[in-house]
Coordinates of C-alpha atoms in Angstrom, one line a residue:
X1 CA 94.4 73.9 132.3
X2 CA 96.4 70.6 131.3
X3 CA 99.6 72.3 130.6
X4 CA 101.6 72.0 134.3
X5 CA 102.9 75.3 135.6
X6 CA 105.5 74.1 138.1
X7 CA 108.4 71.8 137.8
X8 CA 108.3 68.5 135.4
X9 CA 107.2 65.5 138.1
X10 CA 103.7 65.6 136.6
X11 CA 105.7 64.5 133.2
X12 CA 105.4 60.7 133.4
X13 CA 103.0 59.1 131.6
X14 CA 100.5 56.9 133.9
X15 CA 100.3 53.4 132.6
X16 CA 97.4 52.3 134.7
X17 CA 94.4 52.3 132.5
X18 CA 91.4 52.8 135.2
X19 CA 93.6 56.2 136.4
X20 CA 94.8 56.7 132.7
X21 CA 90.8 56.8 131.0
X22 CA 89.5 58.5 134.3
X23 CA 87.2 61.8 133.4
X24 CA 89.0 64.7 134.0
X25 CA 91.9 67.1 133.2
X26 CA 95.5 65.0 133.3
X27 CA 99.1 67.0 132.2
X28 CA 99.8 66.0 128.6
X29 CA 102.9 64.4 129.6
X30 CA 100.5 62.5 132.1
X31 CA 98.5 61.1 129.0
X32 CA 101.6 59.8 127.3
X33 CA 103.1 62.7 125.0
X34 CA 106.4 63.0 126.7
X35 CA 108.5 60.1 126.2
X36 CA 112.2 60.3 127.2
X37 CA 113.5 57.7 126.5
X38 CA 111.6 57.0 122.7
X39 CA 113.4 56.0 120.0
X40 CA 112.1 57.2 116.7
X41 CA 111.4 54.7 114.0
X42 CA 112.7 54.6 110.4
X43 CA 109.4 55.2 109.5
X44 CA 108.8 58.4 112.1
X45 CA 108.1 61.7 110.7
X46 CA 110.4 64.1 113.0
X47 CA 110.0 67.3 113.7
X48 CA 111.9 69.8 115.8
X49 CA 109.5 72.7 117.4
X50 CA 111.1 75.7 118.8
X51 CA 108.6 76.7 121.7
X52 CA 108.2 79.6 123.9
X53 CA 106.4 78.3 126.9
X54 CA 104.6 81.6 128.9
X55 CA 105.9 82.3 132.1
X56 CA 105.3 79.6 134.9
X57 CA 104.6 77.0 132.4
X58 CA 107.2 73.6 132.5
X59 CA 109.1 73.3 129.4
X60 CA 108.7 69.5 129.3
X61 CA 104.7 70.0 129.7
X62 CA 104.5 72.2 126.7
X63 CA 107.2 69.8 124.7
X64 CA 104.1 67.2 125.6
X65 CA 101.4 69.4 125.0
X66 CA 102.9 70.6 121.1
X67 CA 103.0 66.7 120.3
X68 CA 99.7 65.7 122.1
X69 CA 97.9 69.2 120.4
X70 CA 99.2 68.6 117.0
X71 CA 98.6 64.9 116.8
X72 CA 95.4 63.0 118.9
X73 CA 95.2 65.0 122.2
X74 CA 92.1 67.2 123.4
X75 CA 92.2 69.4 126.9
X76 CA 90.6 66.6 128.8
X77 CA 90.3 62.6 128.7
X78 CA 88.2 61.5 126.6
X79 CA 87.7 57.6 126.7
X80 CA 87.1 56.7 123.2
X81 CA 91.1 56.8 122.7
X82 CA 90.3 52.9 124.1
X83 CA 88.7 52.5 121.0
X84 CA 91.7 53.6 118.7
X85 CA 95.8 52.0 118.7
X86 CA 96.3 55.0 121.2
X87 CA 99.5 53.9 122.2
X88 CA 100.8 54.4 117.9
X89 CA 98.8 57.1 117.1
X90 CA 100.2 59.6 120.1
X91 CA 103.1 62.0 118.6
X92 CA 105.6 61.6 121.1
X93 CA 107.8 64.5 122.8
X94 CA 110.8 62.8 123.3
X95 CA 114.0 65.6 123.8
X96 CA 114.0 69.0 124.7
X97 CA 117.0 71.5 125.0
X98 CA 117.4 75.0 125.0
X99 CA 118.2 77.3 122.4
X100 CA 121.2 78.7 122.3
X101 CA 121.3 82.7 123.1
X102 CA 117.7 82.1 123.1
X103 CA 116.8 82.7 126.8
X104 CA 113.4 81.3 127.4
X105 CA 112.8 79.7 124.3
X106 CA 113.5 75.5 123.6
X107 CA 113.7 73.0 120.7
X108 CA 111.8 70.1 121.1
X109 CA 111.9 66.9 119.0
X110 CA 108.5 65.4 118.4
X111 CA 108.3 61.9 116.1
X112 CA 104.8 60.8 115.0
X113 CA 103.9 57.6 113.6
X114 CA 103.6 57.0 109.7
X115 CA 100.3 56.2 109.9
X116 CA 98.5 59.6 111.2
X117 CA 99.5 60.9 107.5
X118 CA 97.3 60.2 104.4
X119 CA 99.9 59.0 101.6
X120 CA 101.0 61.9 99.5
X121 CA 98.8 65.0 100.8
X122 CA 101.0 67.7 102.3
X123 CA 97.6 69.5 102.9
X124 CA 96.9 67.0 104.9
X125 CA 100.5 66.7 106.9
X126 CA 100.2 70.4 107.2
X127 CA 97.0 70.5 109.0
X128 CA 98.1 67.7 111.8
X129 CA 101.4 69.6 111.9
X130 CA 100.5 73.2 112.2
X131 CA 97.0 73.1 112.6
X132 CA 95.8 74.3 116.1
X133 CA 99.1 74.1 117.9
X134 CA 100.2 77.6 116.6
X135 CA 97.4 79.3 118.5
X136 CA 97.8 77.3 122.0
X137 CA 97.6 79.6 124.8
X138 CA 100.4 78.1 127.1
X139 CA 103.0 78.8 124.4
X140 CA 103.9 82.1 123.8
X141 CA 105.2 81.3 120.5
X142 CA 106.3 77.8 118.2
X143 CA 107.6 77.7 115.1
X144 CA 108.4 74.1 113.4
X145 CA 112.6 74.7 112.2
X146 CA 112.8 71.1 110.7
X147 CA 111.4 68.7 109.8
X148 CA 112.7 64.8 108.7
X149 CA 110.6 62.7 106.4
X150 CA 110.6 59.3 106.5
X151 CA 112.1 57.5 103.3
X152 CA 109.1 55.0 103.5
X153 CA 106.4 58.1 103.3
X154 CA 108.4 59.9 100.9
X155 CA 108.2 57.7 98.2
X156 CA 104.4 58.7 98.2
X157 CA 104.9 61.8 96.4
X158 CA 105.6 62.2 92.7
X159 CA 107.7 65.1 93.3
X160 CA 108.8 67.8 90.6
X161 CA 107.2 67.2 87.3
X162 CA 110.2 68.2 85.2
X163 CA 113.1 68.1 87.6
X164 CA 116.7 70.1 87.4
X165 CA 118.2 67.5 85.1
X166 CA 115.6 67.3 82.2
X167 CA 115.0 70.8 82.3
X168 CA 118.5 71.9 81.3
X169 CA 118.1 69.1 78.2
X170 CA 114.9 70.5 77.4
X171 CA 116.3 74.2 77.4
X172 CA 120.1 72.9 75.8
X173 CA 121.5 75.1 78.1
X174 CA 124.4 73.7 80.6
X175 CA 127.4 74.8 82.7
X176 CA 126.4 77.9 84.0
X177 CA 123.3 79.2 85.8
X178 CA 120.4 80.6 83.6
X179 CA 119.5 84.4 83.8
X180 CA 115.9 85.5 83.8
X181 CA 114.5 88.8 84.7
X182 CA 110.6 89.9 86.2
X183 CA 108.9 92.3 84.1
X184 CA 108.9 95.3 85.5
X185 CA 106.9 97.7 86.6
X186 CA 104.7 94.8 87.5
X187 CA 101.6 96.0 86.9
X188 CA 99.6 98.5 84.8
X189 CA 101.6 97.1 81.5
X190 CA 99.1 96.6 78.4
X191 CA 99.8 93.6 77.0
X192 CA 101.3 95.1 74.0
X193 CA 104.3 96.8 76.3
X194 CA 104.4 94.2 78.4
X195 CA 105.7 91.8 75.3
X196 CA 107.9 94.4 74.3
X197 CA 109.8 94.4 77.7
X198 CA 109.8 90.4 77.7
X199 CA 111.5 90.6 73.9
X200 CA 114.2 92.9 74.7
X201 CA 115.2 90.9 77.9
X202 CA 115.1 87.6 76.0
X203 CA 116.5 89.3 73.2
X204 CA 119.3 90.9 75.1
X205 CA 121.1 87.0 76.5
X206 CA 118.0 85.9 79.2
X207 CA 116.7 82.3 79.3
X208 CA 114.2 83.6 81.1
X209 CA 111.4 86.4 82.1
X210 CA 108.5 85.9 84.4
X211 CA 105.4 87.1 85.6
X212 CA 105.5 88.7 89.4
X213 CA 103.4 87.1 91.8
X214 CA 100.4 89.6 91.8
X215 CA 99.7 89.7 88.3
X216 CA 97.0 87.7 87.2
X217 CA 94.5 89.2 85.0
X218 CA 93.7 92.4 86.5
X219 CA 91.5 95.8 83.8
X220 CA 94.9 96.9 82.1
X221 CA 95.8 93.4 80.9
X222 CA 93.5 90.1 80.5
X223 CA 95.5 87.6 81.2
X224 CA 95.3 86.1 77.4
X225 CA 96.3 89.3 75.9
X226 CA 99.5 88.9 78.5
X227 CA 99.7 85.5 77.1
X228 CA 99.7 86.1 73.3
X229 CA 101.8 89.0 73.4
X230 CA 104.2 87.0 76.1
X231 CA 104.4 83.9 73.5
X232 CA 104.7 86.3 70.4
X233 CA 108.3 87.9 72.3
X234 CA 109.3 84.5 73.5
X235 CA 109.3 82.9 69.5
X236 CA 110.8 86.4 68.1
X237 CA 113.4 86.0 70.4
X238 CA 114.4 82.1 70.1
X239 CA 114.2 82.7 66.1
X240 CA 116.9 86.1 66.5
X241 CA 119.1 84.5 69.3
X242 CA 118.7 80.7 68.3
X243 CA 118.5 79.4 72.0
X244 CA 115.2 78.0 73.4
X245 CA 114.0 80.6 75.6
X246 CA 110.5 81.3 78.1
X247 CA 108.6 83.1 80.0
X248 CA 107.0 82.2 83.1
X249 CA 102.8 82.8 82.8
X250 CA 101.3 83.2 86.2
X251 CA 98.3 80.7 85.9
X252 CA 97.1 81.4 89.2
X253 CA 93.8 82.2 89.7
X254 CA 90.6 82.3 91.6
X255 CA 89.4 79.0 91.1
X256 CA 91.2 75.7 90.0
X257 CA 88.9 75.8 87.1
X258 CA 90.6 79.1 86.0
X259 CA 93.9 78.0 86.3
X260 CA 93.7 74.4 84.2
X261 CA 92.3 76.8 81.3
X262 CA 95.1 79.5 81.7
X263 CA 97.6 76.7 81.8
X264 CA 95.9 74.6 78.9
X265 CA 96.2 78.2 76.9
X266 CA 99.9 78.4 77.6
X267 CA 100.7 74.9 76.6
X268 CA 98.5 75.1 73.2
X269 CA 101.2 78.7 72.8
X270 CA 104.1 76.6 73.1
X271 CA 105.1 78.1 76.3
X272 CA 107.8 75.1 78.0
X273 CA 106.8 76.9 81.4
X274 CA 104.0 78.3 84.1
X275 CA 104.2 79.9 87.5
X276 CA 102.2 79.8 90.0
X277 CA 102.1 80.9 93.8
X278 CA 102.3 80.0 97.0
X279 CA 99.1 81.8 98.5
X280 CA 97.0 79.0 96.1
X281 CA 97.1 76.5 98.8
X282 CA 98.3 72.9 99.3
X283 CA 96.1 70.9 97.7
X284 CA 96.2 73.1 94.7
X285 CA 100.1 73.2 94.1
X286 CA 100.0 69.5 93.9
X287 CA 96.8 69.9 91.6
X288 CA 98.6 71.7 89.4
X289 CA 102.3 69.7 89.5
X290 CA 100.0 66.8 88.3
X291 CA 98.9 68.7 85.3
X292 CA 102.7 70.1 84.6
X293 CA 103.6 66.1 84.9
X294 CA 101.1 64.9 82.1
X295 CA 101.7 68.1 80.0
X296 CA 105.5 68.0 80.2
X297 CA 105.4 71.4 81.7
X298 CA 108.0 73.3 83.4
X299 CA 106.1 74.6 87.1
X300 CA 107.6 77.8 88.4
X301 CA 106.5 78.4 92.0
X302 CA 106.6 82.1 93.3
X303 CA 106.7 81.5 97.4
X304 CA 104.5 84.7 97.4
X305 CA 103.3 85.2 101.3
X306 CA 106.0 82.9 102.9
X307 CA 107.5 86.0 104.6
X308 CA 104.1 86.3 107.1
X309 CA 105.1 82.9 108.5
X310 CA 108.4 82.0 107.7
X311 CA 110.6 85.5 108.7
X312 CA 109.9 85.8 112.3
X313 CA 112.6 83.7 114.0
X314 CA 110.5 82.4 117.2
X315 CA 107.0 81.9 115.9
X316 CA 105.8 80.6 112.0
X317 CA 107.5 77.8 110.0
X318 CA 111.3 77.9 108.6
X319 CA 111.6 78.1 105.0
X320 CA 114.0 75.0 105.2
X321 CA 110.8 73.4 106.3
X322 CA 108.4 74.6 103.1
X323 CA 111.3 73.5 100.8
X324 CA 110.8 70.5 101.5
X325 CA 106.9 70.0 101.3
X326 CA 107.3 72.0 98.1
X327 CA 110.2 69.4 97.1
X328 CA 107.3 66.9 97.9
X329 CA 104.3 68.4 96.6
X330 CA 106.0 68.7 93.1
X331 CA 107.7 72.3 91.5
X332 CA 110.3 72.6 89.4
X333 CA 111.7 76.3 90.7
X334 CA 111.0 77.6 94.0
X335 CA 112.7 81.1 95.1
X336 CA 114.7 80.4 97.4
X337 CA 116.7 83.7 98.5
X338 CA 119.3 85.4 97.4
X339 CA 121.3 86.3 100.5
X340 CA 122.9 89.2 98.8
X341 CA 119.7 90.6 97.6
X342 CA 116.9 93.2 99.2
X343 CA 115.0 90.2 100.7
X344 CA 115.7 88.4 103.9
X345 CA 118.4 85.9 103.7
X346 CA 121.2 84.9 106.1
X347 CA 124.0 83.3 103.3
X348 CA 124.9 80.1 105.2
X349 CA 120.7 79.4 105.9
X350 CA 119.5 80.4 102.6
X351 CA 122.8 77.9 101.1
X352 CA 120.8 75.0 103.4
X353 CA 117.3 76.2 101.5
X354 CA 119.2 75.5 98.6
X355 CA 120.8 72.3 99.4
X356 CA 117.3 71.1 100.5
X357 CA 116.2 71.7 96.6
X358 CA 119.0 70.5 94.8
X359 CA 120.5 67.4 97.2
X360 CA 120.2 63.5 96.5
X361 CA 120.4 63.1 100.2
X362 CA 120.9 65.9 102.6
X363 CA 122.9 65.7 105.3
X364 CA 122.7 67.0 108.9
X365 CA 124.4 70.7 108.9
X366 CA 124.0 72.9 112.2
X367 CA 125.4 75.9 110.6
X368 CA 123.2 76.3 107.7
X369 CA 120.3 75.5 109.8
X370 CA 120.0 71.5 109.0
X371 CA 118.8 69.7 111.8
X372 CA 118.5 66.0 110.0
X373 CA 119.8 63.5 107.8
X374 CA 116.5 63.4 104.7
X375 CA 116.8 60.5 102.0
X376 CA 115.0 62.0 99.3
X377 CA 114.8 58.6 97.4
X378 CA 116.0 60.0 94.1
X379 CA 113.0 61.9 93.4
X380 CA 114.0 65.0 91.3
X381 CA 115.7 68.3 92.5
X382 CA 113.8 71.5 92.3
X383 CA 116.1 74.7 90.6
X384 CA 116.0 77.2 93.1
X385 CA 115.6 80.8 92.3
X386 CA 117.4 83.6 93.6
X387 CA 115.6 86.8 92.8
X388 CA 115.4 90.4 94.6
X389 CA 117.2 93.3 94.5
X390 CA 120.2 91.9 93.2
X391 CA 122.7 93.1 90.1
X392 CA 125.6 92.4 87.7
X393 CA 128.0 93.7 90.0
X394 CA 127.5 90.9 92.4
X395 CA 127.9 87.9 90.0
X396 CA 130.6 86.6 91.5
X397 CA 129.1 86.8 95.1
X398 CA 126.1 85.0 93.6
X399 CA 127.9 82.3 91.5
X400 CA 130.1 81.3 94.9
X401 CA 127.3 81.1 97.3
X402 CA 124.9 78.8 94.6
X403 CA 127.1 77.0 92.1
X404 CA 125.9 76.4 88.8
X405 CA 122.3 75.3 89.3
X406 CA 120.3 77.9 90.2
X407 CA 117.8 80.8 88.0
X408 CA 119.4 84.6 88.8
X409 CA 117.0 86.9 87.9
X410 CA 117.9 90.8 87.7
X411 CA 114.2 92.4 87.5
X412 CA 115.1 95.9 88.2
X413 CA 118.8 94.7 87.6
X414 CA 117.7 94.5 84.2
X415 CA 114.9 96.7 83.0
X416 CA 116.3 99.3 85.4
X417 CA 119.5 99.7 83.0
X418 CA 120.6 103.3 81.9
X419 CA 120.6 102.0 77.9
X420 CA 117.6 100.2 78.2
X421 CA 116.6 96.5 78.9
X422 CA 118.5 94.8 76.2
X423 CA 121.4 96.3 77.2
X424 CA 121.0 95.3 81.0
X425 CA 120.2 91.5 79.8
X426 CA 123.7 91.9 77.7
X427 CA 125.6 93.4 81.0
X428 CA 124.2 90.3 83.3
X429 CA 124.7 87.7 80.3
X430 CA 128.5 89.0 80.1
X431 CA 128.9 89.5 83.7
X432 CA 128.0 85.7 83.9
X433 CA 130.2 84.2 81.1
X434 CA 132.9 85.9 82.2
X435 CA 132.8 85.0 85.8
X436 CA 131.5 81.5 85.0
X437 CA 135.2 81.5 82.6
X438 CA 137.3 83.0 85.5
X439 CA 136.3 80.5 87.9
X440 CA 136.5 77.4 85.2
X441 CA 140.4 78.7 84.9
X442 CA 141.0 78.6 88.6
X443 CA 140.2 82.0 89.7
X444 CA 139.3 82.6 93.3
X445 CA 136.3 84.2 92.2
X446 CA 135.1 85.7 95.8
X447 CA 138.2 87.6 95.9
X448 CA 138.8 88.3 92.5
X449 CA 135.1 88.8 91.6
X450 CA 135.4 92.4 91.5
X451 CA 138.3 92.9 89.1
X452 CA 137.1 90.0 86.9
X453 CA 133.8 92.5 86.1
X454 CA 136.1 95.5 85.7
X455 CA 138.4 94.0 83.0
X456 CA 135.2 92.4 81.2
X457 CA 133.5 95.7 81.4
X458 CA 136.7 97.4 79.6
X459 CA 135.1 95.5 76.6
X460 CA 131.4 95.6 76.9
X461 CA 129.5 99.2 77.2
X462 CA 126.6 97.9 79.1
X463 CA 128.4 95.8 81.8
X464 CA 130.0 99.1 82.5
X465 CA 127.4 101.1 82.7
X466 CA 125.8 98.8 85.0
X467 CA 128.6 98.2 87.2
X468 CA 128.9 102.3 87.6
X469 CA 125.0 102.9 88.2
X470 CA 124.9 99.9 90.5
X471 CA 128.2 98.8 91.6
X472 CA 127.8 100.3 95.2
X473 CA 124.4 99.5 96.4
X474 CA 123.7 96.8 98.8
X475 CA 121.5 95.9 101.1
X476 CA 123.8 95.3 104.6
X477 CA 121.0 94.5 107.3
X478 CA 121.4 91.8 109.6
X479 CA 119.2 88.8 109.2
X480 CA 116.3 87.8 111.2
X481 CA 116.7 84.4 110.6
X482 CA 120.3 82.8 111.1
X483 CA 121.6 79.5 112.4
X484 CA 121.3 79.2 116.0
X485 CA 124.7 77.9 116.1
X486 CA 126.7 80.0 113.7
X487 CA 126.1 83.5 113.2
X488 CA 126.9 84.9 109.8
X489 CA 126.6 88.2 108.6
X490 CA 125.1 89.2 105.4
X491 CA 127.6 89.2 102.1
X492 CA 128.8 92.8 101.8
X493 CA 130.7 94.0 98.1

């Protein structure tokens, strides 16, 4: 085995070629994949790997090995590298520290050359990235935490079709954060019923209702019934409220075939928006952002499945990390936690999945997980979603961790209500003027938040009666996924 299992003096790279090409088995650090003293490039992509080498197995040989296995290595020597620019094409290990409280475990910074990436194809920056490398023996575990993408190679993506910006113009809605809701109980809805729950949402103040990940077009509901009946609610309610409101249509599908002609069916409705999710794949996400761009479509993306890779704290891919290929490959939303919600969320790391959306240029921030300065060369900022378990009576934790820019959807938060689902879409729309007021005045919102909702309650029925039926549920765990270097504890009420 290449991977060395003592101390790191097998970690210098051996210059001379005849010993270099020899057949054989050489350490990876031997073949040239641990460089100390490298400087990355403008033009590097950089990535920082946390690794959990097995027992016996030198930290700085597995640094080596994660850059050699995920970029042009093999187990043994093979000498047709001679017949490649070698020396470029290596991913270089070049810095390696250990994680702090994390006995056993180490970050290691890998750069690799612009050129082993196809302009544009996160499918095929994915598979170089976390391809094999996942599975190697010698580790115990890796997970990639960030990730920085050169300026040069980021201009090769087209980005979000709509972006933050035009999307509030097209909607006429600024100032505040839009509301949506999921239709709930996701499935087993006729179509019929299921339109009736998306008026009476929109209806009641929401900009917004959605499809939930897993439905598609399933015996209960075709997914043009859900369409019709969807598009039906969504024109009663713009003519009775007179805002511009939507629905997100899940489009995806079994086959890319499937999805163009449920999206094409959407757009001949008039809907301004579709969803799709994450389990559809690279290469399909971007498929699709290209057909929101010529179509001048809103594309919602539901990160459906992220949790399988992205939750466990040693081994997968940070969600910081799938921000930004998602930033890249070209959505307009992207659900991006809640941290006061039933889903897993530390509030300063899910505040640095956020800035990742919504920055011009994000900067280096340790506490919210942020390992690296990333130019994203004006291309447009995704609206992130917070949705999950969360309620009126938490507005004011919600509008001080977000800001302005950002969906909150109340699914059961909504539909759930006592008096019914208008009135729950009148107790969030309420709750959210009159927090968004209070804080436009000067109010201290995270301290005052509470009593803000109790005085706007004493006026409206429904915020009330939400605030009494939900006011004291939340969802204290710890996190299984905060910053390294400044634990936080989840936002209690």
């Amino acid at each position: 085995m290449a991977i060395a299992t003592g101390a790191s003096n097998g970690a210098t790279a051996i210059t001379d070629a005849k010993r270099r090409y020899q057949a054989g088995v050489l350490k990876y650090g031997q073949m040239g994949y641990w460089e100390p003293d490298y400087v990355p490039k403008d033009t590097d992509t950089v990535c920082l790997f946390r690794i959990t080498p097995q027992e016996g197995v030198d930290p700085v040989e597995a640094a080596a090995a994660v850059a050699g296995e995920s970029s042009t290595a093999t187990w043994t020597v093979v000498w047709t590298d001679r017949l490649t620019a070698c020396d470029s094409y290596r991913a270089k290990a070049f810095r390696l520290e250990p994680v702090p409280n994390g006995p056993g475990q180490f970050f290691a910074w890998v750069a690799y050359d612009i050129i082993l990436f196809e302009e544009g194809s996160i499918a095929n920056m994915t598979a170089s990235l976390i391809g094999n490398v996942f599975s190697f023996k010698p580790l115990k575990a890796a997970r990639l935490e960030d990730i920085r993408i050169p300026a040069a190679y980021v201009k090769t993506f087209k980005g979000p079709p709509t972006g933050l910006i035009v999307e509030r113009e097209r909607l006429d809605k600024f100032g505040r954060p839009l509301l949506g809701a999921t239709t709930k109980p996701k499935l087993g809805l006729s179509g019929r019923n299921y339109g009736r729950v998306i008026y009476e949402g929109l209806k009641g103040g929401l900009d917004f209702m959605k499809d939930d990940e897993n439905i598609n077009s399933q015996p209960f509901m075709h997914w043009r019934d859900r369409f019709l009946y969807v598009m039906d609610a969504v024109n009663k309610a713009s003519a009775a409220t007179g805002e511009v409101k939507g629905s997100y249509l899940n489009v995806t599908a079994a086959t890319m075939e499937d999805m163009y002609e449920r999206a094409e069916f959407a757009r001949q409705l008039g809907s301004v928006v579709v969803m799709i999710d994450l389990v559809i794949g690279w290469t399909a996400i971007q498929s699709m952002s290209n057909w929101a761009r010529r179509n001048d479509m809103i594309l919602h993306m539901h990160r459906a499945g992220h949790g399988t890779y992205t939750r466990q704290k040693n081994h997968g891919v940070s969600f910081r990390v799938i921000a930004k290929w998602l930033r890249l490959a070209g959505v307009d939303h992207l659900h991006a936690g809640t941290a006061v919600g039933k889903l897993e969320g530390d509030p300063l790391t899910v505040q640095g999945y956020y800035n990742v959306c919504r920055d011009s240029y994000t900067r280096r921030d340790l506490p919210r997980g942020i390992f690296f300065d990333q130019d994203w060369c004006d291309i447009r900022k995704v609206m992130p979603v917070a949705s999950g378990g969360i309620h009126a009576g938490q507005m004011h934790q919600l509008l001080d961790l977000f800001g302005d820019d950002v969906v909150l959807q109340f699914g059961g938060g909504t539909i759930g209500h006592p008096a019914g689902i208008q009135a729950g879409a009148v107790a969030n729309r309420v709750a959210l003027e009159a927090m968004v007021k209070a804080r436009n005045e000067g109010h201290n919102i995270r301290i005052e938040g509470a009593e803000i909702l109790r005085k706007a309650a004493r006026f409206c029925g429904p915020l009330q009666q939400a605030l009494d039926t939900w006011g004291d549920i939340t969802f204290n765990y710890t996190p299984t996924d905060a910053s390294d270097f400044t634990p936080t504890a989840a936002v209690a009420r």
